[in-house]
PDB file of N, CA and C in Angstrom:
ATOM      1  N   GLN D   1     171.285-171.589  35.098  1.00  0.00           N
ATOM      2  CA  GLN D   1     171.967-171.784  36.072  1.00  0.00           C
ATOM      3  C   GLN D   1     171.619-171.886  37.578  1.00  0.00           C
ATOM      4  N   PRO D   2     172.544-172.937  38.461  1.00  0.00           N
ATOM      5  CA  PRO D   2     172.397-173.082  39.777  1.00  0.00           C
ATOM      6  C   PRO D   2     172.061-172.040  40.597  1.00  0.00           C
ATOM      7  N   VAL D   3     173.133-171.135  40.200  1.00  0.00           N
ATOM      8  CA  VAL D   3     173.218-170.264  41.107  1.00  0.00           C
ATOM      9  C   VAL D   3     172.495-169.259  41.371  1.00  0.00           C
ATOM     10  N   GLN D   4     171.953-168.960  40.103  1.00  0.00           N
ATOM     11  CA  GLN D   4     171.037-167.969  39.774  1.00  0.00           C
ATOM     12  C   GLN D   4     169.466-168.425  40.656  1.00  0.00           C
ATOM     13  N   VAL D   5     169.168-169.692  40.436  1.00  0.00           N
ATOM     14  CA  VAL D   5     167.813-170.075  41.230  1.00  0.00           C
ATOM     15  C   VAL D   5     168.090-169.922  42.848  1.00  0.00           C
ATOM     16  N   MET D   6     169.732-170.067  42.611  1.00  0.00           N
ATOM     17  CA  MET D   6     169.684-170.237  44.577  1.00  0.00           C
ATOM     18  C   MET D   6     169.899-168.283  45.325  1.00  0.00           C
ATOM     19  N   GLN D   7     170.263-167.766  44.274  1.00  0.00           N
ATOM     20  CA  GLN D   7     170.112-166.344  44.609  1.00  0.00           C
ATOM     21  C   GLN D   7     168.649-165.851  44.554  1.00  0.00           C
ATOM     22  N   ALA D   8     167.754-166.189  43.849  1.00  0.00           N
ATOM     23  CA  ALA D   8     166.698-165.649  43.726  1.00  0.00           C
ATOM     24  C   ALA D   8     165.853-166.375  44.893  1.00  0.00           C
ATOM     25  N   ARG D   9     166.048-167.568  45.113  1.00  0.00           N
ATOM     26  CA  ARG D   9     165.395-167.986  46.323  1.00  0.00           C
ATOM     27  C   ARG D   9     165.614-167.683  47.789  1.00  0.00           C
ATOM     28  N   ILE D  10     167.292-167.110  47.921  1.00  0.00           N
ATOM     29  CA  ILE D  10     167.655-166.646  49.035  1.00  0.00           C
ATOM     30  C   ILE D  10     166.928-165.380  49.419  1.00  0.00           C
ATOM     31  N   GLU D  11     167.063-164.415  48.149  1.00  0.00           N
ATOM     32  CA  GLU D  11     166.198-163.255  48.020  1.00  0.00           C
ATOM     33  C   GLU D  11     164.767-163.151  48.197  1.00  0.00           C
ATOM     34  N   ASP D  12     164.081-164.193  48.028  1.00  0.00           N
ATOM     35  CA  ASP D  12     162.172-164.771  48.663  1.00  0.00           C
ATOM     36  C   ASP D  12     162.514-164.747  49.952  1.00  0.00           C
ATOM     37  N   ILE D  13     163.453-165.458  50.528  1.00  0.00           N
ATOM     38  CA  ILE D  13     163.480-165.799  52.253  1.00  0.00           C
ATOM     39  C   ILE D  13     163.803-164.394  52.750  1.00  0.00           C
ATOM     40  N   PHE D  14     164.804-163.759  52.210  1.00  0.00           N
ATOM     41  CA  PHE D  14     165.047-162.201  52.671  1.00  0.00           C
ATOM     42  C   PHE D  14     163.855-161.564  52.836  1.00  0.00           C
ATOM     43  N   SER D  15     163.092-161.532  51.659  1.00  0.00           N
ATOM     44  CA  SER D  15     161.759-160.698  51.619  1.00  0.00           C
ATOM     45  C   SER D  15     160.916-160.882  52.345  1.00  0.00           C
ATOM     46  N   LEU D  16     160.305-162.725  52.594  1.00  0.00           N
ATOM     47  CA  LEU D  16     159.620-163.051  53.542  1.00  0.00           C
ATOM     48  C   LEU D  16     160.009-162.692  55.104  1.00  0.00           C
ATOM     49  N   VAL D  17     161.312-162.966  55.134  1.00  0.00           N
ATOM     50  CA  VAL D  17     161.779-162.152  56.480  1.00  0.00           C
ATOM     51  C   VAL D  17     160.741-160.815  56.917  1.00  0.00           C
ATOM     52  N   ALA D  18     161.599-159.857  55.756  1.00  0.00           N
ATOM     53  CA  ALA D  18     160.890-158.488  55.980  1.00  0.00           C
ATOM     54  C   ALA D  18     159.722-158.685  56.483  1.00  0.00           C
ATOM     55  N   GLN D  19     159.407-159.204  55.327  1.00  0.00           N
ATOM     56  CA  GLN D  19     157.488-158.819  55.536  1.00  0.00           C
ATOM     57  C   GLN D  19     157.317-159.341  56.855  1.00  0.00           C
ATOM     58  N   ASN D  20     157.635-160.705  57.525  1.00  0.00           N
ATOM     59  CA  ASN D  20     157.352-161.389  58.587  1.00  0.00           C
ATOM     60  C   ASN D  20     157.681-160.105  59.791  1.00  0.00           C
ATOM     61  N   LEU D  21     158.596-159.851  59.289  1.00  0.00           N
ATOM     62  CA  LEU D  21     159.184-158.659  60.576  1.00  0.00           C
ATOM     63  C   LEU D  21     157.898-157.294  60.568  1.00  0.00           C
ATOM     64  N   ALA D  22     158.384-156.904  59.523  1.00  0.00           N
ATOM     65  CA  ALA D  22     156.824-155.777  59.335  1.00  0.00           C
ATOM     66  C   ALA D  22     155.774-156.239  59.986  1.00  0.00           C
ATOM     67  N   ASN D  23     154.886-157.466  59.526  1.00  0.00           N
ATOM     68  CA  ASN D  23     153.708-157.771  60.276  1.00  0.00           C
ATOM     69  C   ASN D  23     153.724-157.660  61.793  1.00  0.00           C
ATOM     70  N   ASP D  24     155.113-157.976  62.412  1.00  0.00           N
ATOM     71  CA  ASP D  24     154.901-158.196  63.684  1.00  0.00           C
ATOM     72  C   ASP D  24     155.147-156.818  64.162  1.00  0.00           C
ATOM     73  N   GLY D  25     155.107-155.735  63.500  1.00  0.00           N
ATOM     74  CA  GLY D  25     155.446-154.390  64.222  1.00  0.00           C
ATOM     75  C   GLY D  25     157.021-153.955  64.314  1.00  0.00           C
ATOM     76  N   ILE D  26     157.643-154.754  63.709  1.00  0.00           N
ATOM     77  CA  ILE D  26     159.505-154.872  64.491  1.00  0.00           C
ATOM     78  C   ILE D  26     159.887-153.960  63.660  1.00  0.00           C
ATOM     79  N   ASN D  27     160.555-152.630  63.668  1.00  0.00           N
ATOM     80  CA  ASN D  27     161.132-151.820  62.907  1.00  0.00           C
ATOM     81  C   ASN D  27     162.529-152.027  61.927  1.00  0.00           C
ATOM     82  N   LEU D  28     162.697-152.434  61.063  1.00  0.00           N
ATOM     83  CA  LEU D  28     164.154-153.078  60.663  1.00  0.00           C
ATOM     84  C   LEU D  28     165.016-151.827  60.769  1.00  0.00           C
ATOM     85  N   LYS D  29     164.945-150.587  61.142  1.00  0.00           N
ATOM     86  CA  LYS D  29     166.036-149.465  61.630  1.00  0.00           C
ATOM     87  C   LYS D  29     166.571-150.224  63.138  1.00  0.00           C
ATOM     88  N   SER D  30     165.610-150.686  63.702  1.00  0.00           N
ATOM     89  CA  SER D  30     166.254-150.792  65.148  1.00  0.00           C
ATOM     90  C   SER D  30     166.994-152.733  64.929  1.00  0.00           C
ATOM     91  N   VAL D  31     167.297-153.078  64.041  1.00  0.00           N
ATOM     92  CA  VAL D  31     167.691-154.129  64.242  1.00  0.00           C
ATOM     93  C   VAL D  31     169.436-153.710  63.309  1.00  0.00           C
ATOM     94  N   ASP D  32     170.848-153.978  64.504  1.00  0.00           N
ATOM     95  CA  ASP D  32     171.803-153.575  63.679  1.00  0.00           C
ATOM     96  C   ASP D  32     172.977-154.716  63.195  1.00  0.00           C
ATOM     97  N   ARG D  33     172.149-155.998  63.460  1.00  0.00           N
ATOM     98  CA  ARG D  33     172.893-157.019  62.174  1.00  0.00           C
ATOM     99  C   ARG D  33     171.899-158.194  62.460  1.00  0.00           C
ATOM    100  N   VAL D  34     172.278-159.152  60.995  1.00  0.00           N
ATOM    101  CA  VAL D  34     171.614-160.169  60.820  1.00  0.00           C
ATOM    102  C   VAL D  34     172.838-161.133  61.153  1.00  0.00           C
ATOM    103  N   ILE D  35     172.298-163.015  61.406  1.00  0.00           N
ATOM    104  CA  ILE D  35     173.310-163.838  61.928  1.00  0.00           C
ATOM    105  C   ILE D  35     172.034-164.850  61.237  1.00  0.00           C
ATOM    106  N   ILE D  36     173.146-165.277  60.274  1.00  0.00           N
ATOM    107  CA  ILE D  36     172.500-166.349  59.589  1.00  0.00           C
ATOM    108  C   ILE D  36     172.971-167.968  59.965  1.00  0.00           C
ATOM    109  N   ALA D  37     172.125-168.682  60.081  1.00  0.00           N
ATOM    110  CA  ALA D  37     172.253-169.801  60.746  1.00  0.00           C
ATOM    111  C   ALA D  37     172.433-171.252  59.585  1.00  0.00           C
ATOM    112  N   GLY D  38     173.342-171.566  59.289  1.00  0.00           N
ATOM    113  CA  GLY D  38     173.229-172.943  58.387  1.00  0.00           C
ATOM    114  C   GLY D  38     174.143-173.013  57.276  1.00  0.00           C
ATOM    115  N   ASP D  39     174.680-173.657  56.872  1.00  0.00           N
ATOM    116  CA  ASP D  39     176.360-173.956  56.170  1.00  0.00           C
ATOM    117  C   ASP D  39     175.769-173.696  54.996  1.00  0.00           C
ATOM    118  N   GLY D  40     174.798-173.983  54.308  1.00  0.00           N
ATOM    119  CA  GLY D  40     174.437-173.758  52.805  1.00  0.00           C
ATOM    120  C   GLY D  40     173.918-172.256  52.552  1.00  0.00           C
ATOM    121  N   ILE D  41     173.481-171.813  53.477  1.00  0.00           N
ATOM    122  CA  ILE D  41     173.249-170.027  52.946  1.00  0.00           C
ATOM    123  C   ILE D  41     174.131-169.306  53.746  1.00  0.00           C
ATOM    124  N   SER D  42     174.891-169.787  54.878  1.00  0.00           N
ATOM    125  CA  SER D  42     175.927-169.003  54.978  1.00  0.00           C
ATOM    126  C   SER D  42     177.227-168.414  54.206  1.00  0.00           C
ATOM    127  N   THR D  43     177.237-169.748  53.609  1.00  0.00           N
ATOM    128  CA  THR D  43     178.741-169.455  52.761  1.00  0.00           C
ATOM    129  C   THR D  43     178.466-169.057  51.525  1.00  0.00           C
ATOM    130  N   PHE D  44     177.156-168.767  50.824  1.00  0.00           N
ATOM    131  CA  PHE D  44     177.045-168.282  49.530  1.00  0.00           C
ATOM    132  C   PHE D  44     177.386-166.936  49.265  1.00  0.00           C
ATOM    133  N   LYS D  45     178.155-166.715  48.574  1.00  0.00           N
ATOM    134  CA  LYS D  45     178.787-165.432  47.806  1.00  0.00           C
ATOM    135  C   LYS D  45     178.167-164.393  47.634  1.00  0.00           C
ATOM    136  N   GLY D  46     177.944-163.297  48.296  1.00  0.00           N
ATOM    137  CA  GLY D  46     176.839-162.302  47.821  1.00  0.00           C
ATOM    138  C   GLY D  46     175.927-161.873  49.007  1.00  0.00           C
ATOM    139  N   ILE D  47     175.950-162.864  49.903  1.00  0.00           N
ATOM    140  CA  ILE D  47     174.902-163.282  50.912  1.00  0.00           C
ATOM    141  C   ILE D  47     174.905-161.964  51.410  1.00  0.00           C
ATOM    142  N   ASP D  48     175.700-161.076  52.138  1.00  0.00           N
ATOM    143  CA  ASP D  48     176.031-159.456  52.397  1.00  0.00           C
ATOM    144  C   ASP D  48     175.145-158.786  51.884  1.00  0.00           C
ATOM    145  N   ILE D  49     175.494-158.630  50.193  1.00  0.00           N
ATOM    146  CA  ILE D  49     175.270-157.689  49.339  1.00  0.00           C
ATOM    147  C   ILE D  49     173.382-158.242  49.701  1.00  0.00           C
ATOM    148  N   ILE D  50     172.776-159.463  49.359  1.00  0.00           N
ATOM    149  CA  ILE D  50     171.436-159.741  49.006  1.00  0.00           C
ATOM    150  C   ILE D  50     170.846-158.838  50.595  1.00  0.00           C
ATOM    151  N   CYS D  51     171.422-159.228  52.187  1.00  0.00           N
ATOM    152  CA  CYS D  51     170.735-159.336  52.974  1.00  0.00           C
ATOM    153  C   CYS D  51     170.973-157.360  53.178  1.00  0.00           C
ATOM    154  N   ASN D  52     171.490-156.231  53.135  1.00  0.00           N
ATOM    155  CA  ASN D  52     171.741-155.495  52.859  1.00  0.00           C
ATOM    156  C   ASN D  52     170.823-154.649  52.200  1.00  0.00           C
ATOM    157  N   ASP D  53     171.062-155.305  50.964  1.00  0.00           N
ATOM    158  CA  ASP D  53     169.723-154.785  49.803  1.00  0.00           C
ATOM    159  C   ASP D  53     168.386-154.838  50.401  1.00  0.00           C
ATOM    160  N   ILE D  54     167.892-156.306  50.580  1.00  0.00           N
ATOM    161  CA  ILE D  54     166.727-155.887  51.132  1.00  0.00           C
ATOM    162  C   ILE D  54     166.221-155.787  52.277  1.00  0.00           C
ATOM    163  N   LEU D  55     167.115-156.053  53.351  1.00  0.00           N
ATOM    164  CA  LEU D  55     166.708-155.962  54.766  1.00  0.00           C
ATOM    165  C   LEU D  55     167.043-154.404  55.260  1.00  0.00           C
ATOM    166  N   GLY D  56     168.502-153.729  54.284  1.00  0.00           N
ATOM    167  CA  GLY D  56     169.214-152.522  54.644  1.00  0.00           C
ATOM    168  C   GLY D  56     169.763-152.744  56.197  1.00  0.00           C
ATOM    169  N   ILE D  57     170.541-154.507  56.474  1.00  0.00           N
ATOM    170  CA  ILE D  57     171.162-154.824  57.571  1.00  0.00           C
ATOM    171  C   ILE D  57     172.002-155.228  57.070  1.00  0.00           C
ATOM    172  N   GLN D  58     173.156-155.101  58.264  1.00  0.00           N
ATOM    173  CA  GLN D  58     174.253-155.408  58.151  1.00  0.00           C
ATOM    174  C   GLN D  58     174.370-156.959  58.649  1.00  0.00           C
ATOM    175  N   TYR D  59     175.247-157.827  57.404  1.00  0.00           N
ATOM    176  CA  TYR D  59     175.241-159.257  57.994  1.00  0.00           C
ATOM    177  C   TYR D  59     176.371-159.417  58.416  1.00  0.00           C
ATOM    178  N   LEU D  60     176.504-160.274  59.661  1.00  0.00           N
ATOM    179  CA  LEU D  60     177.493-160.319  60.432  1.00  0.00           C
ATOM    180  C   LEU D  60     178.035-161.962  60.398  1.00  0.00           C
ATOM    181  N   ASP D  61     179.184-162.236  59.450  1.00  0.00           N
ATOM    182  CA  ASP D  61     179.648-163.473  59.400  1.00  0.00           C
ATOM    183  C   ASP D  61     180.377-164.045  60.699  1.00  0.00           C
ATOM    184  N   ILE D  62     179.954-165.258  61.291  1.00  0.00           N
ATOM    185  CA  ILE D  62     180.479-165.940  62.523  1.00  0.00           C
ATOM    186  C   ILE D  62     180.477-167.569  62.200  1.00  0.00           C
ATOM    187  N   ASP D  63     181.731-167.431  62.709  1.00  0.00           N
ATOM    188  CA  ASP D  63     182.213-169.599  62.462  1.00  0.00           C
ATOM    189  C   ASP D  63     182.426-169.700  63.918  1.00  0.00           C
ATOM    190  N   PHE D  64     181.173-170.122  64.303  1.00  0.00           N
ATOM    191  CA  PHE D  64     180.404-170.877  65.507  1.00  0.00           C
ATOM    192  C   PHE D  64     181.095-171.990  65.605  1.00  0.00           C
ATOM    193  N   SER D  65     181.705-172.807  64.540  1.00  0.00           N
ATOM    194  CA  SER D  65     182.014-174.080  65.036  1.00  0.00           C
ATOM    195  C   SER D  65     183.865-173.724  65.695  1.00  0.00           C
ATOM    196  N   ARG D  66     184.010-172.728  64.673  1.00  0.00           N
ATOM    197  CA  ARG D  66     185.685-172.358  65.206  1.00  0.00           C
ATOM    198  C   ARG D  66     185.723-171.712  66.611  1.00  0.00           C
ATOM    199  N   LEU D  67     184.602-170.766  67.114  1.00  0.00           N
ATOM    200  CA  LEU D  67     184.064-170.173  68.508  1.00  0.00           C
ATOM    201  C   LEU D  67     183.797-171.482  69.624  1.00  0.00           C
ATOM    202  N   THR D  68     182.876-172.244  69.543  1.00  0.00           N
ATOM    203  CA  THR D  68     182.700-173.885  70.032  1.00  0.00           C
ATOM    204  C   THR D  68     183.299-174.798  70.240  1.00  0.00           C
ATOM    205  N   GLY D  69     184.266-174.961  69.117  1.00  0.00           N
ATOM    206  CA  GLY D  69     184.612-176.438  69.048  1.00  0.00           C
ATOM    207  C   GLY D  69     183.727-177.389  68.313  1.00  0.00           C
ATOM    208  N   MET D  70     182.670-177.191  68.340  1.00  0.00           N
ATOM    209  CA  MET D  70     181.214-177.966  67.860  1.00  0.00           C
ATOM    210  C   MET D  70     181.181-177.660  65.910  1.00  0.00           C
ATOM    211  N   LYS D  71     180.978-178.908  65.671  1.00  0.00           N
ATOM    212  CA  LYS D  71     180.088-179.239  64.430  1.00  0.00           C
ATOM    213  C   LYS D  71     179.119-177.906  64.290  1.00  0.00           C
ATOM    214  N   SER D  72     178.675-176.899  63.361  1.00  0.00           N
ATOM    215  CA  SER D  72     178.052-176.009  63.189  1.00  0.00           C
ATOM    216  C   SER D  72     176.806-176.443  63.387  1.00  0.00           C
ATOM    217  N   VAL D  73     176.440-177.521  62.765  1.00  0.00           N
ATOM    218  CA  VAL D  73     174.894-177.899  62.918  1.00  0.00           C
ATOM    219  C   VAL D  73     174.343-178.121  64.330  1.00  0.00           C
ATOM    220  N   TYR D  74     175.715-178.741  65.452  1.00  0.00           N
ATOM    221  CA  TYR D  74     175.050-178.765  66.489  1.00  0.00           C
ATOM    222  C   TYR D  74     175.250-177.663  67.230  1.00  0.00           C
ATOM    223  N   THR D  75     175.553-176.628  67.065  1.00  0.00           N
ATOM    224  CA  THR D  75     176.034-175.449  67.593  1.00  0.00           C
ATOM    225  C   THR D  75     174.717-174.426  67.406  1.00  0.00           C
ATOM    226  N   TYR D  76     174.199-174.468  65.907  1.00  0.00           N
ATOM    227  CA  TYR D  76     172.849-174.077  65.325  1.00  0.00           C
ATOM    228  C   TYR D  76     171.689-174.159  66.361  1.00  0.00           C
ATOM    229  N   ALA D  77     172.396-175.802  66.587  1.00  0.00           N
ATOM    230  CA  ALA D  77     170.277-176.595  67.603  1.00  0.00           C
ATOM    231  C   ALA D  77     170.783-176.241  68.602  1.00  0.00           C
ATOM    232  N   SER D  78     172.198-176.173  69.384  1.00  0.00           N
ATOM    233  CA  SER D  78     171.914-176.085  71.178  1.00  0.00           C
ATOM    234  C   SER D  78     171.537-174.393  70.777  1.00  0.00           C
ATOM    235  N   GLY D  79     172.181-173.627  70.106  1.00  0.00           N
ATOM    236  CA  GLY D  79     171.547-172.288  70.095  1.00  0.00           C
ATOM    237  C   GLY D  79     170.199-172.142  69.671  1.00  0.00           C
ATOM    238  N   MET D  80     169.014-172.825  69.116  1.00  0.00           N
ATOM    239  CA  MET D  80     168.172-172.335  69.031  1.00  0.00           C
ATOM    240  C   MET D  80     167.327-173.425  70.513  1.00  0.00           C
ATOM    241  N   VAL D  81     168.050-173.931  71.008  1.00  0.00           N
ATOM    242  CA  VAL D  81     167.060-174.824  72.351  1.00  0.00           C
ATOM    243  C   VAL D  81     166.936-173.761  73.070  1.00  0.00           C
ATOM    244  N   MET D  82     168.409-173.188  73.650  1.00  0.00           N
ATOM    245  CA  MET D  82     168.420-172.120  74.100  1.00  0.00           C
ATOM    246  C   MET D  82     167.719-170.988  73.813  1.00  0.00           C
ATOM    247  N   TYR D  83     167.496-170.517  72.980  1.00  0.00           N
ATOM    248  CA  TYR D  83     166.850-169.194  72.950  1.00  0.00           C
ATOM    249  C   TYR D  83     165.312-169.780  73.366  1.00  0.00           C
ATOM    250  N   ILE D  84     164.618-170.736  72.391  1.00  0.00           N
ATOM    251  CA  ILE D  84     163.440-171.349  72.452  1.00  0.00           C
ATOM    252  C   ILE D  84     162.971-171.606  74.311  1.00  0.00           C
ATOM    253  N   SER D  85     164.182-172.343  74.870  1.00  0.00           N
ATOM    254  CA  SER D  85     163.884-172.362  76.183  1.00  0.00           C
ATOM    255  C   SER D  85     163.646-171.191  77.034  1.00  0.00           C
ATOM    256  N   ALA D  86     164.274-170.157  76.598  1.00  0.00           N
ATOM    257  CA  ALA D  86     164.515-168.732  77.530  1.00  0.00           C
ATOM    258  C   ALA D  86     163.107-167.935  77.288  1.00  0.00           C
ATOM    259  N   GLN D  87     162.385-168.672  75.996  1.00  0.00           N
ATOM    260  CA  GLN D  87     161.113-167.620  75.847  1.00  0.00           C
ATOM    261  C   GLN D  87     159.649-168.654  76.724  1.00  0.00           C
ATOM    262  N   LEU D  88     160.184-169.742  76.860  1.00  0.00           N
ATOM    263  CA  LEU D  88     158.978-170.362  77.479  1.00  0.00           C
ATOM    264  C   LEU D  88     158.997-170.178  79.158  1.00  0.00           C
ATOM    265  N   PRO D  89     157.821-169.704  79.529  1.00  0.00           N
ATOM    266  CA  PRO D  89     157.617-169.329  80.692  1.00  0.00           C
ATOM    267  C   PRO D  89     157.925-170.666  81.877  1.00  0.00           C
ATOM    268  N   LEU D  90     157.985-171.659  81.972  1.00  0.00           N
ATOM    269  CA  LEU D  90     158.497-172.916  82.549  1.00  0.00           C
ATOM    270  C   LEU D  90     159.630-173.390  82.221  1.00  0.00           C
ATOM    271  N   GLY D  91     160.143-172.899  81.428  1.00  0.00           N
ATOM    272  CA  GLY D  91     161.918-173.099  80.762  1.00  0.00           C
ATOM    273  C   GLY D  91     162.821-172.745  81.129  1.00  0.00           C
ATOM    274  N   ARG D  92     162.588-171.594  81.738  1.00  0.00           N
ATOM    275  CA  ARG D  92     163.873-171.092  82.749  1.00  0.00           C
ATOM    276  C   ARG D  92     163.500-170.567  84.054  1.00  0.00           C
ATOM    277  N   LYS D  93     164.523-170.658  84.872  1.00  0.00           N
ATOM    278  CA  LYS D  93     164.429-169.861  86.186  1.00  0.00           C
ATOM    279  C   LYS D  93     164.520-168.239  86.052  1.00  0.00           C
ATOM    280  N   GLN D  94     163.434-167.825  87.153  1.00  0.00           N
ATOM    281  CA  GLN D  94     163.464-166.329  86.781  1.00  0.00           C
ATOM    282  C   GLN D  94     163.944-165.845  87.438  1.00  0.00           C
ATOM    283  N   SER D  95     164.897-164.699  87.072  1.00  0.00           N
ATOM    284  CA  SER D  95     166.153-164.325  88.045  1.00  0.00           C
ATOM    285  C   SER D  95     165.519-163.235  88.987  1.00  0.00           C
ATOM    286  N   ASP D  96     166.179-162.847  90.239  1.00  0.00           N
ATOM    287  CA  ASP D  96     166.463-161.852  91.118  1.00  0.00           C
ATOM    288  C   ASP D  96     165.538-160.875  90.809  1.00  0.00           C
ATOM    289  N   LEU D  97     166.192-159.659  90.038  1.00  0.00           N
ATOM    290  CA  LEU D  97     166.071-158.725  89.143  1.00  0.00           C
ATOM    291  C   LEU D  97     164.792-158.800  88.548  1.00  0.00           C
ATOM    292  N   GLU D  98     164.341-159.538  87.415  1.00  0.00           N
ATOM    293  CA  GLU D  98     162.775-159.756  86.875  1.00  0.00           C
ATOM    294  C   GLU D  98     161.739-160.167  87.938  1.00  0.00           C
ATOM    295  N   ARG D  99     162.089-161.003  89.014  1.00  0.00           N
ATOM    296  CA  ARG D  99     160.636-161.311  90.337  1.00  0.00           C
ATOM    297  C   ARG D  99     160.675-159.664  90.796  1.00  0.00           C
ATOM    298  N   GLU D 100     161.426-159.179  91.128  1.00  0.00           N
ATOM    299  CA  GLU D 100     161.224-158.055  92.170  1.00  0.00           C
ATOM    300  C   GLU D 100     161.016-157.105  91.107  1.00  0.00           C
ATOM    301  N   TYR D 101     160.980-156.517  89.631  1.00  0.00           N
ATOM    302  CA  TYR D 101     160.550-155.824  88.737  1.00  0.00           C
ATOM    303  C   TYR D 101     158.819-156.701  88.865  1.00  0.00           C
ATOM    304  N   GLN D 102     158.591-157.696  88.697  1.00  0.00           N
ATOM    305  CA  GLN D 102     157.339-158.191  88.499  1.00  0.00           C
ATOM    306  C   GLN D 102     156.073-157.805  90.019  1.00  0.00           C
ATOM    307  N   GLN D 103     156.909-157.809  90.691  1.00  0.00           N
ATOM    308  CA  GLN D 103     156.365-157.484  92.111  1.00  0.00           C
ATOM    309  C   GLN D 103     156.188-156.034  92.154  1.00  0.00           C
TER     310      GLN D 103
END
């Protein structure tokens, strides 16, 4: 059955995420929700149960296209670009508070 294969793969993905977070020293108990980007996986029935069973974290269902008016694929891409650019030292302007703290 295709659904069983998809469920097994999704469980594998969540297990890999849990392992990678643990390897990076991130305590899953400090994470209060999971937001999944991707039309294929986010609409899978039972994703909230899989997320809770494997990660022990609540899955938050957000319809980005409804909130932004953009197709979800563009919303996810723009969100990733904004997040990555904020992580790069030259990708963002330093705030006054951050500047004062570093001095």
